[in-house]
Coordinates of C-alpha atoms in Angstrom, one line a residue:
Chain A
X148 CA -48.5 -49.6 74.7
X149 CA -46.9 -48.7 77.7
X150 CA -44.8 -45.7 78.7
X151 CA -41.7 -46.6 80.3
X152 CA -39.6 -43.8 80.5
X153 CA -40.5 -39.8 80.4
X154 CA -39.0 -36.8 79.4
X155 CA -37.4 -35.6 82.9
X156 CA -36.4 -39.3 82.7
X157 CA -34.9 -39.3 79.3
X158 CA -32.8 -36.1 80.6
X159 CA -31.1 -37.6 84.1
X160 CA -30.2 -40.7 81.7
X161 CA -28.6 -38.3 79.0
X162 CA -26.8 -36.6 82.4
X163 CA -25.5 -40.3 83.5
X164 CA -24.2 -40.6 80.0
X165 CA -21.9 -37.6 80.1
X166 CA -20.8 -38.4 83.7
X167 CA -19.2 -41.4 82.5
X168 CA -17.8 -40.0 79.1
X169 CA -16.0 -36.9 81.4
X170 CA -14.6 -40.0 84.1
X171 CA -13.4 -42.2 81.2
X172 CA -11.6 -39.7 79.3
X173 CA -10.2 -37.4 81.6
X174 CA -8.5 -34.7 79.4
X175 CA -11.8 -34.8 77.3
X176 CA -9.8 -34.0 74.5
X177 CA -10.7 -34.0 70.8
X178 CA -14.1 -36.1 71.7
X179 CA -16.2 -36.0 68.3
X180 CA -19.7 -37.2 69.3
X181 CA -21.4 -38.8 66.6
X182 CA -24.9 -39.6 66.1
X183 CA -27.0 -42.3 64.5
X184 CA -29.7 -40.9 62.2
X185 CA -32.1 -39.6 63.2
X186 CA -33.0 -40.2 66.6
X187 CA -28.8 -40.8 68.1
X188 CA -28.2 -37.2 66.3
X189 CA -30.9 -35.3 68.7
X190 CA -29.5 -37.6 71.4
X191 CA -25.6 -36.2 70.4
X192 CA -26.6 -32.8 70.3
X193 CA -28.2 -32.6 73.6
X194 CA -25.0 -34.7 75.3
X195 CA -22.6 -32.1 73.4
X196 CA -24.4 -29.3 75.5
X197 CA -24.3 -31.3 78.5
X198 CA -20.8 -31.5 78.0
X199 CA -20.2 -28.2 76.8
X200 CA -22.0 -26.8 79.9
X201 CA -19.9 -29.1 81.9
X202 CA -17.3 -27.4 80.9
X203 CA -15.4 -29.6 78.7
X204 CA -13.7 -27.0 76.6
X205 CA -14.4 -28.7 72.9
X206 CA -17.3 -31.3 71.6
X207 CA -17.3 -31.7 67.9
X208 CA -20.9 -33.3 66.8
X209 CA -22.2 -34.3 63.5
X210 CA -24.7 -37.2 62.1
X211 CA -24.2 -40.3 60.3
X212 CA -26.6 -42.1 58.2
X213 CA -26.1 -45.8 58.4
X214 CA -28.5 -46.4 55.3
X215 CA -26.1 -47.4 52.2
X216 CA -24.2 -49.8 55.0
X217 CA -27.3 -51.8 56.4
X218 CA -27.0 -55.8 55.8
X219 CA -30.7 -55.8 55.1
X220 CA -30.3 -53.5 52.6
X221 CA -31.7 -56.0 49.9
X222 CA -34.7 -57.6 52.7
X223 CA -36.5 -55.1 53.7
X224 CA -39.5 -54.7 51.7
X225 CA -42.7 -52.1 52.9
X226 CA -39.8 -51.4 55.3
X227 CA -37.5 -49.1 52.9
X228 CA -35.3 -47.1 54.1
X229 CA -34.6 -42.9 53.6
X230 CA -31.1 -42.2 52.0
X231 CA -30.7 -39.1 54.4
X232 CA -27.0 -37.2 54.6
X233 CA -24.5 -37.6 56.5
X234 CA -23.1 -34.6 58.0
X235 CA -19.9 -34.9 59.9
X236 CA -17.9 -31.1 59.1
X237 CA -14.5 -32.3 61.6
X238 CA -11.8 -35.0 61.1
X239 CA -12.7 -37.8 62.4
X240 CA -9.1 -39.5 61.9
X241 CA -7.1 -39.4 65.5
X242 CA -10.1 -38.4 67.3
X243 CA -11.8 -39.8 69.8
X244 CA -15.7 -40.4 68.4
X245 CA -18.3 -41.8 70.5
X246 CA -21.2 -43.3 68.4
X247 CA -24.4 -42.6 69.8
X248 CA -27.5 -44.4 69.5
X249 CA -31.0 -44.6 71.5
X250 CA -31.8 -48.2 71.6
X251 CA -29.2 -51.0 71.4
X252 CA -30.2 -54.4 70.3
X253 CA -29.4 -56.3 67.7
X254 CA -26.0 -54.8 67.2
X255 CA -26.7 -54.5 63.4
X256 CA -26.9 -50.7 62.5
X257 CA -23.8 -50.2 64.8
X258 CA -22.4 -52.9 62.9
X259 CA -23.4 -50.6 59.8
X260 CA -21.9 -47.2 61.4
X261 CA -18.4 -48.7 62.0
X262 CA -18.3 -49.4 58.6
X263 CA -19.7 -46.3 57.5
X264 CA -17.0 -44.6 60.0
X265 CA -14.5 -46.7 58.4
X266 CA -14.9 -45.1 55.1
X267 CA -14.8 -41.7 56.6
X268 CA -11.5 -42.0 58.4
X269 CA -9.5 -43.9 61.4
X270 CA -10.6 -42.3 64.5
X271 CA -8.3 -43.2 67.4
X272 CA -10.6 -44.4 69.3
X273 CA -14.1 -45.6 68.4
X274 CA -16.7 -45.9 71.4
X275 CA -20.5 -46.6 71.6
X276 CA -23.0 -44.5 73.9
X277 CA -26.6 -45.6 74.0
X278 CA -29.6 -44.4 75.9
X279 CA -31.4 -48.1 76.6
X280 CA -30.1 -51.4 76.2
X281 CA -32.5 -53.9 76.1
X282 CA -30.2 -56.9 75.5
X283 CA -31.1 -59.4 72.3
X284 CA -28.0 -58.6 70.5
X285 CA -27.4 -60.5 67.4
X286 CA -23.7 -59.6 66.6
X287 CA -20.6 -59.2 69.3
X288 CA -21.3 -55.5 70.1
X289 CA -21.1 -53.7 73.5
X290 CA -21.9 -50.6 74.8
X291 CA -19.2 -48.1 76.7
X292 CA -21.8 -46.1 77.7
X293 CA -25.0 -47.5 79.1
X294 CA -27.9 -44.9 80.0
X295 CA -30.1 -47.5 81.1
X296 CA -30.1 -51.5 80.5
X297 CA -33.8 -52.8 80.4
X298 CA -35.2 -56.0 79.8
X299 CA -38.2 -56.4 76.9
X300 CA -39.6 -59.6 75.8
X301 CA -38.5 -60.3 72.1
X302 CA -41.8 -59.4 70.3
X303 CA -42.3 -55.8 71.9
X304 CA -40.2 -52.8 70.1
X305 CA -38.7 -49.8 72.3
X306 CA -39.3 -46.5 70.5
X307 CA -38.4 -43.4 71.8
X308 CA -39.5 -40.3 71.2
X309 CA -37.8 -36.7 71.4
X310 CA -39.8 -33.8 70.9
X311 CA -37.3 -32.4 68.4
X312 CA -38.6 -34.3 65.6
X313 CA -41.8 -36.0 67.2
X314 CA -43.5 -33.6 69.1
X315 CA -43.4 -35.6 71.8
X316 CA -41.1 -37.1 75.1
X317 CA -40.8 -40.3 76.4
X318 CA -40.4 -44.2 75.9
X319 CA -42.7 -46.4 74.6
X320 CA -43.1 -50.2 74.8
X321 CA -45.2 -51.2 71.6
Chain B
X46 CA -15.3 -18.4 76.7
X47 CA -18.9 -18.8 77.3
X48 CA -19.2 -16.8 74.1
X49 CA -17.3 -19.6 72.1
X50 CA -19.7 -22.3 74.4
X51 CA -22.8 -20.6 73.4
X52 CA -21.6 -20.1 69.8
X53 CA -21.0 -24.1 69.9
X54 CA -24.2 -24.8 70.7
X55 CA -25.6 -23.3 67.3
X56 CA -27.7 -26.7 66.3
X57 CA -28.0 -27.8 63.4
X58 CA -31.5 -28.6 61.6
X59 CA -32.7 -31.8 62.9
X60 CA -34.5 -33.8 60.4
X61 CA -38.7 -33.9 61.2
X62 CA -40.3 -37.0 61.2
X63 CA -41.8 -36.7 57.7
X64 CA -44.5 -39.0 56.5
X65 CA -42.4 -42.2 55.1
X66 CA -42.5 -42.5 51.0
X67 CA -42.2 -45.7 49.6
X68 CA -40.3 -45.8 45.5
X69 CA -42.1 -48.8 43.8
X70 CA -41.0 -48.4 40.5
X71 CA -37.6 -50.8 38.9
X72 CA -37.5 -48.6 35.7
X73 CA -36.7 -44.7 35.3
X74 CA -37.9 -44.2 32.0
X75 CA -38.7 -40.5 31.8
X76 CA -40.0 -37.5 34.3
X77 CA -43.4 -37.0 32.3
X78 CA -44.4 -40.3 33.9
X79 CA -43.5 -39.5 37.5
X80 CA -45.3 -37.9 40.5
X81 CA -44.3 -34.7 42.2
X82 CA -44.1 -37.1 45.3
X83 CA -41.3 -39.2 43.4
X84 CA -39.4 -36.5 41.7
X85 CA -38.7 -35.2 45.2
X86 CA -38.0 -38.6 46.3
X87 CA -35.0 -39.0 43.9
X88 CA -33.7 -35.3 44.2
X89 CA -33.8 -35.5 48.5
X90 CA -32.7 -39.2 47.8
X91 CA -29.5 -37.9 45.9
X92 CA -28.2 -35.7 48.8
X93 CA -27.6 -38.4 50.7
X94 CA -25.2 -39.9 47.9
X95 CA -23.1 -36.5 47.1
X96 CA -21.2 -36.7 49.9
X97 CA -20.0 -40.1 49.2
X98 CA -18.2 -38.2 46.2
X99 CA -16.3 -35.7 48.4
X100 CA -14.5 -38.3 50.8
X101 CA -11.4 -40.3 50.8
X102 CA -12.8 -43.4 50.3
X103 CA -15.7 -43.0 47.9
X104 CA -17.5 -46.1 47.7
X105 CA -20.3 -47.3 50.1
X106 CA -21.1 -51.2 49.9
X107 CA -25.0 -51.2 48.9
X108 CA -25.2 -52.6 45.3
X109 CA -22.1 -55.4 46.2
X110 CA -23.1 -58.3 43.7
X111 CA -25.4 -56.4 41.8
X112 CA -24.5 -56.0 37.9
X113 CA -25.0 -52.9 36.0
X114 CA -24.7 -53.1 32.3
X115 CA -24.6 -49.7 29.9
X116 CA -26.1 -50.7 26.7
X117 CA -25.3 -47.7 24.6
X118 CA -26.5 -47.4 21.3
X119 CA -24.7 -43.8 20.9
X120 CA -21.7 -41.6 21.9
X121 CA -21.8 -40.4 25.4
X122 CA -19.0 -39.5 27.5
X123 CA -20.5 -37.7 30.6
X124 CA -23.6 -39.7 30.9
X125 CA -21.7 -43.2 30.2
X126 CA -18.7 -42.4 32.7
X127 CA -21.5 -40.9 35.2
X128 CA -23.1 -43.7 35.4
X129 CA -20.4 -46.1 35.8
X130 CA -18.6 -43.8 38.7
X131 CA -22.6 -44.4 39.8
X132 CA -22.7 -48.1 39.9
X133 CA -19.1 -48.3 41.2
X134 CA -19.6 -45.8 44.2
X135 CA -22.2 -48.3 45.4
X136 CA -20.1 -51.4 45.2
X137 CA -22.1 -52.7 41.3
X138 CA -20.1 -54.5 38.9
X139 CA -20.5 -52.7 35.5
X140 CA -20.4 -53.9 31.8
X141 CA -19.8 -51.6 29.4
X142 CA -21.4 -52.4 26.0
X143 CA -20.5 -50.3 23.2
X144 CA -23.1 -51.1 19.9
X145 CA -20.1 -50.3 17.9
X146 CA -18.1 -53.0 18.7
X147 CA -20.3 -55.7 19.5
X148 CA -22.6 -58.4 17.4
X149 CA -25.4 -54.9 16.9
X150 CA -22.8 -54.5 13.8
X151 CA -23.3 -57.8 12.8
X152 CA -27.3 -57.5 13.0
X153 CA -28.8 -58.7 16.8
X154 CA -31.6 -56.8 17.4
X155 CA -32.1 -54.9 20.4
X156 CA -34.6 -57.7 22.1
X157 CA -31.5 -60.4 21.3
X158 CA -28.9 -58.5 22.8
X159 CA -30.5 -58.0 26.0
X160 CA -31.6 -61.1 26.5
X161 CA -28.5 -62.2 25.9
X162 CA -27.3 -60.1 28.2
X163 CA -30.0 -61.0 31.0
X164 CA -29.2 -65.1 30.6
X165 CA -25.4 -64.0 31.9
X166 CA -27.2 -62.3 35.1
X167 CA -27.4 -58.8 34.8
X168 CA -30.0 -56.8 37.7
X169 CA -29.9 -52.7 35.9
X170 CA -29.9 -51.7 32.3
X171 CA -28.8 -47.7 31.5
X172 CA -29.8 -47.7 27.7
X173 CA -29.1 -45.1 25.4
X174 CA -30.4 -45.5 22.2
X175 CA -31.8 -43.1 19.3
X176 CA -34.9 -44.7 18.8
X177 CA -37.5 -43.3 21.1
X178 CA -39.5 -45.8 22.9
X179 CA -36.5 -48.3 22.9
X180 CA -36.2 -48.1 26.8
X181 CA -39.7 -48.8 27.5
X182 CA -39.8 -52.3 24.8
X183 CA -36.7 -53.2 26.7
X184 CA -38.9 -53.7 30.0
X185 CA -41.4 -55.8 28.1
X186 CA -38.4 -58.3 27.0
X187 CA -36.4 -58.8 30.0
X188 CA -36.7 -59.1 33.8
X189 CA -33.8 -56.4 35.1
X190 CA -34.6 -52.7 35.8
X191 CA -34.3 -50.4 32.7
X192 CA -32.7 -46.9 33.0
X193 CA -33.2 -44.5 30.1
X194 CA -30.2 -43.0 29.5
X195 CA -31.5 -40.7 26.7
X196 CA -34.0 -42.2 23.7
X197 CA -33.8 -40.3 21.0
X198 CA -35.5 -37.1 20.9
X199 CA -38.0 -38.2 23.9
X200 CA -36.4 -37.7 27.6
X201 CA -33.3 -38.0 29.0
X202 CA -34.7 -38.5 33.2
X203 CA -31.8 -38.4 34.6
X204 CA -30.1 -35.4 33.2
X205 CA -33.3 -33.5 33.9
X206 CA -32.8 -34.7 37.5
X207 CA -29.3 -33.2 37.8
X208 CA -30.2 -29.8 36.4
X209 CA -33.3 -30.2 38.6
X210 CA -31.0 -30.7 41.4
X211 CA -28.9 -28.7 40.4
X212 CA -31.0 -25.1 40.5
X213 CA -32.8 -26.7 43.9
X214 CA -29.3 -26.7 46.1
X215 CA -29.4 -23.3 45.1
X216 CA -32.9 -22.0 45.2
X217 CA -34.2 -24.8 47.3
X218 CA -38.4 -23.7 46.5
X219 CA -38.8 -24.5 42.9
X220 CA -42.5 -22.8 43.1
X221 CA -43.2 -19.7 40.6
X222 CA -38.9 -19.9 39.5
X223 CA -38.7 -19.0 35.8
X224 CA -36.8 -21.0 33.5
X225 CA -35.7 -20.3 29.9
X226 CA -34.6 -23.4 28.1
X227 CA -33.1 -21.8 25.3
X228 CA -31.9 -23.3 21.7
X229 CA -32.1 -26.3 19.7
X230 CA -35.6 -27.8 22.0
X231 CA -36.8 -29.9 18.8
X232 CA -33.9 -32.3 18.9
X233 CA -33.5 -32.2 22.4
X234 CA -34.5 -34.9 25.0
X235 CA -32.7 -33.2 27.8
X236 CA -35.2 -29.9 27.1
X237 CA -38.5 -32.6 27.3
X238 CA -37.0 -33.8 30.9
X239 CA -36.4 -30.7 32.0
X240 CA -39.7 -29.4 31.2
X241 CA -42.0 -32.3 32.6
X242 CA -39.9 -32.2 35.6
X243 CA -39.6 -28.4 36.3
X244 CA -43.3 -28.1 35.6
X245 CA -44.4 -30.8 38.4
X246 CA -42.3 -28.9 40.9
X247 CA -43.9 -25.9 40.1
X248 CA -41.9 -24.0 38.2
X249 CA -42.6 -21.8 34.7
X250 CA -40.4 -22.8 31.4
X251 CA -39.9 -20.3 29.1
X252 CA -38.6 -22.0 25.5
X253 CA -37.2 -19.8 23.6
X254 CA -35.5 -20.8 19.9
X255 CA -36.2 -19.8 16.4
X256 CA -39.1 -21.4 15.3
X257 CA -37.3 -24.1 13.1
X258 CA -36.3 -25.4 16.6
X259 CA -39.0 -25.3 18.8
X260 CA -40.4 -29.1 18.7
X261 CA -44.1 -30.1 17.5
X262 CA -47.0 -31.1 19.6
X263 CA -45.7 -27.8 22.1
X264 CA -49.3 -26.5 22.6
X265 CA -49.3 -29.7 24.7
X266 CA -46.5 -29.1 26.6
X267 CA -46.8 -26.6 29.8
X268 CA -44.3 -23.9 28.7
X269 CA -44.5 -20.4 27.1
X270 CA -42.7 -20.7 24.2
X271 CA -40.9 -17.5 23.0
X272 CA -38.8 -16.4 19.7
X273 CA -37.4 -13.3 21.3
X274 CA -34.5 -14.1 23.7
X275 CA -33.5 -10.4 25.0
X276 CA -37.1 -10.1 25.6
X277 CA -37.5 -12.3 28.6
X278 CA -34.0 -12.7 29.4
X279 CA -34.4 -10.0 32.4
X280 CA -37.2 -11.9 34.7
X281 CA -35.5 -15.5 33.9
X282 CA -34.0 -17.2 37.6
X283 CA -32.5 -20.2 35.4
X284 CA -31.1 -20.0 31.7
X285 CA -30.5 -23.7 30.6
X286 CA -28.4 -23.5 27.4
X287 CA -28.6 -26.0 25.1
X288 CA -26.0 -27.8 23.0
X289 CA -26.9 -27.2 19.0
X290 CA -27.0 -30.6 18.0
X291 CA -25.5 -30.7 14.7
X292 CA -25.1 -34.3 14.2
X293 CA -28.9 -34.2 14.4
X294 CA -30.3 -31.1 12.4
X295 CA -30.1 -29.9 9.0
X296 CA -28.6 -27.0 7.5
X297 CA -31.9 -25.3 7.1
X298 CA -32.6 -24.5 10.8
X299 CA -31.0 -21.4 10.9
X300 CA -29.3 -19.6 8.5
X301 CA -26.0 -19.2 10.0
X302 CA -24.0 -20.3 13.3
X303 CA -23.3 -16.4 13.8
X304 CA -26.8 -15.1 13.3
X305 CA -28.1 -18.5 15.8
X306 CA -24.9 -17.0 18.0
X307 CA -26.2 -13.4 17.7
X308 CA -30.0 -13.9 18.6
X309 CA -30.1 -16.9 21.4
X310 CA -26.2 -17.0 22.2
X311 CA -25.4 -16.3 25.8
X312 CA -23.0 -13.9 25.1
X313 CA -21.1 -11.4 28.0
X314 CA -23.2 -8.6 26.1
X315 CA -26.7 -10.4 26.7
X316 CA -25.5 -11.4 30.6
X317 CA -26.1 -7.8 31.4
X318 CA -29.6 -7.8 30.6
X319 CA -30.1 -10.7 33.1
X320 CA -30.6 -10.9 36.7
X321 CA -27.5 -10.2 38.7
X322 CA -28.1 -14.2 40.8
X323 CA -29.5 -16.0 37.2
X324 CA -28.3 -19.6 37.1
X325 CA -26.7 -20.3 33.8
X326 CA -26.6 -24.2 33.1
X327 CA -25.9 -26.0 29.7
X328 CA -26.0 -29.9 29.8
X329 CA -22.8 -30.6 28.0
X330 CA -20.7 -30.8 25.2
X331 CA -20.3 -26.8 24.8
X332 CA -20.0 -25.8 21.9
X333 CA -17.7 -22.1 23.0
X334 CA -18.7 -19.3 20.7
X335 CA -22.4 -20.7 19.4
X336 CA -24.8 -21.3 22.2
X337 CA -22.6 -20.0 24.8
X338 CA -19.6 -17.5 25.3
X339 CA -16.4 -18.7 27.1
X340 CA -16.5 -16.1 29.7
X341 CA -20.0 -17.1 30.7
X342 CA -19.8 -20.6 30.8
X343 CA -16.6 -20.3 33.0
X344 CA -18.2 -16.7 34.7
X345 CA -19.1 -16.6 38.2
X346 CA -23.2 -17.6 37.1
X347 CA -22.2 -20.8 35.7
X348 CA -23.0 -23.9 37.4
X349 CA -22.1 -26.6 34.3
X350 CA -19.5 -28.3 36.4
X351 CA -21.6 -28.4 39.4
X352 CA -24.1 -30.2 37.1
X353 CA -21.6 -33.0 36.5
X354 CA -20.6 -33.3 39.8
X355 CA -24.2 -33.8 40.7
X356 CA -24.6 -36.1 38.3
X357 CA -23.2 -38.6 39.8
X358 CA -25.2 -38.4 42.9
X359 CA -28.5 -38.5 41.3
X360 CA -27.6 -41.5 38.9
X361 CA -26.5 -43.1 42.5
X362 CA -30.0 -42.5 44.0
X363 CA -31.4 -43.7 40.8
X364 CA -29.5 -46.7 40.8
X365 CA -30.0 -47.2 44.5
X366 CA -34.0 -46.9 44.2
X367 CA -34.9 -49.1 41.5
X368 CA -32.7 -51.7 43.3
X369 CA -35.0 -50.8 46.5
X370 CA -38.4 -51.0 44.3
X371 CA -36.9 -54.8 43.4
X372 CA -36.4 -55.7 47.0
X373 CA -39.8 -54.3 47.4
X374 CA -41.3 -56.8 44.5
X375 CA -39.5 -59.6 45.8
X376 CA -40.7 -59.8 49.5
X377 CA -44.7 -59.5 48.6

């Protein structure tokens, strides 16, 4: 186990996210941020008051669960998933959502929240903010928004932990 | 306008990183059998499907291949539909099977017809049938999951799931609640889910009926049983109002529908002796006039159509777990 990122870290990359959201959308109008159960939702919440305190005048924010949409929904074994809500209380059609995520790398449960988006509405504009990419994607997805690229061999996992639900602040190679 | 930034930044609850509970069972076949642990595994499992009903599109793609077949062996409407706008929400393909028009009239027996059914490659069952027990021989004949629907007078899961969830969106601690299940208990399987299920989650059930419909073997059953409906009506949180089954009972219960009306009826009269916030359910068909008064049953207490809403979300989460117990099998 080793630590590779901690909490005042985990905060400048959050600050570097929202940087790049304000310069690629200058107006920052209508941006709904919306996060990936249950870690991207902390992650949304926090960028929404970095944005808000930034002075962008309006940040929607809600929380999509990606469960019912996962294409290893009939694999995973010991590994079931939680059916948790999804709470998104704006209109996501014509907006401008930004998915957000901690760790990107397969692709697959962003694969799963475009759908899940999908069903929701048509957003104008659908991006995709992560915290870490660590590369070893499986299906042709990108990140917009890129807190930190890292490089992990395939067998290690990068978990990250927020003190908002685990008591605790920082990245961890296991 | 730092007022309306610091109002924005009103967070919602975040979800804490709760212990993870893993559903291993592929049949629902009543709530007597399940663990507190589970029972709130379905009910917080089932949140996560009612918003599915609310949006614009309301389908999500989980079940996509999977066949769900309802084997009814009686009348339903709101159970039957239910669970077909169920299956279809998650992307199942659904046979409906009506006894009435299929080779059950021309003598197949229960084992025949779903194995028949099996050999054409079905995964879920939802039986309804008015033989007790029927559910339970259905999982020693055949491979699929098995769904009781309602068997005979026994238990009826998922309807005591809705109601369950039903009272819990709106008192969400279920601990030291009371609950009057009032009216005809003996004939009723919904009453024996409710109970089982109420009781695990820590509620008190209050039955209260004339005595020709209160059901046997109740000194087994944890509930206080009571003949006197305006005497507990004042310290009851929930009033669950049962259908009088006629197709099932007798003449003899009670002498007549205006005296049953008169002494457990929910009347507007008897509301006033009630708690100002009491929940007022009924599982469906009403009969108007007998077990419940118009006026209450569309009053501001009533939750009935909430129920059936609801419905749908916790035969979803049903659906969805059994599915997840038979991923579970399959990769050990």
């Amino acid at each position: 186990m080793e630590v590779i990122l901690k909490e005042h870290q985990i905060s400048q990359l959050l600050e570097h996210l929202a940087s790049q959201i304000i310069d690629t959308n200058p107006d920052c109008a209508s941006i709904g941020l919306v996060g990936i159960r249950s870690r991207g939702e902390i992650l949304a919440q926090r960028l929404q008051h970095i944005l808000l305190d930034r002075g962008v005048p309006e940040v929607e924010c809600g929380a999509l669960d990606t469960t019912l949409y996962r294409d290893d929904i009939n694999q995973m074994g010991t590994h079931q998933p939680t059916v948790q809500t999804t709470d998104i209380d704006f209109n996501i059609d014509d907006r401008v959502i930004i998915l957000v995520d901690d760790v990107l790398n397969t692709g697959r449960s962003v694969r799963a929240a475009l759908d899940a988006l999908t069903d929701l509405g048509r957003p104008s504009v659908i991006r995709l903010a992560v915290l870490l990419d660590r590369g070893s994607r499986e299906l042709p997805i990108g990140a917009d928004y890129i807190g930190k690229k890292i490089e992990v061999p395939h067998d290690k996992t990068v978990q990250v932990y927020l003190n908002d639900m685990d008591e605790r602040e920082e990245v961890v190679l296991e | 306008m730092v007022e309306k930034t610091i109002e924005k930044r009103s967070v919602k609850t975040t979800t804490k990183n709760t212990p993870k509970f893993i559903w291993r069972r592929k049949h629902l076949l009543g709530l007597q059998d399940l663990s507190r642990e589970e029972l709130i595994h379905i009910l917080d499992t089932a949140k996560g499907f009612k918003g599915i009903s609310k949006r614009s599109v309301k389908k999500a793609p989980t079940l996509r291949g999977k066949v769900v077949v309802n084997l009814f062996f009686e009348d339903s409407t709101r159970t039957r539909n239910s669970f077909t706008l169920a299956a279809s929400r998650l992307s199942a393909d659904v046979l409906e099977f009506t006894a009435k028009t299929s080779s059950v009239s021309k003598g197949e027996t229960l084992r025949d017809t779903a194995r028949n059914l099996e050999a054409m490659g079905i995964d879920i069952v939802v039986i309804r049938h008015s033989a007790g027990g029927a559910p339970h021989l259905l999982t020693r004949c055949i491979d699929a999951c098995i769904i009781n629907a309602g068997d005979g007078y026994h238990e009826h899961p998922t309807q005591g799931l809705l109601d369950i969830f039903s009272i819990r969106e709106l008192r969400p601690d279920l601990s030291g609640l009371k609950v009057a299940i009032v009216g005809d208990i003996a004939h009723s399987r919904v009453a024996r889910s409710n109970i089982w299920g109420l009781h695990k989650l820590g509620a008190e059930v209050y039955l209260v009926a004339p005595p020709t419909l209160m059901p046997s073997g109740i000194e087994k059953m944890p509930v206080t049983p009571c003949y006197n409906f305006d005497e507990i009506i004042g310290q009851m949180d929930v009033l669950n109002m049962l259908r009088v089954q006629f197709e099932r009972i007798g003449s003899s219960v009670f002498p007549s529908v205006l005296e049953y009306s008169r002494l457990f009826g929910l009347t507007v009269e008897r509301m006033k002796r009630a708690k100002k916030d009491v929940i007022v359910m009924h599982p469906g068909p009403l009969n108007r006039g007998l077990e419940i008064e118009s006026e209450v049953a569309d009053g501001p207490n009533s939750t009935i159509l909430q129920q059936v809403s609801n419905g749908v979300a916790v035969r979803m989460a049903v659906l969805f777990l059994v599915n997840q117990a038979v991923v579970l099998e399959k990769k050990k």
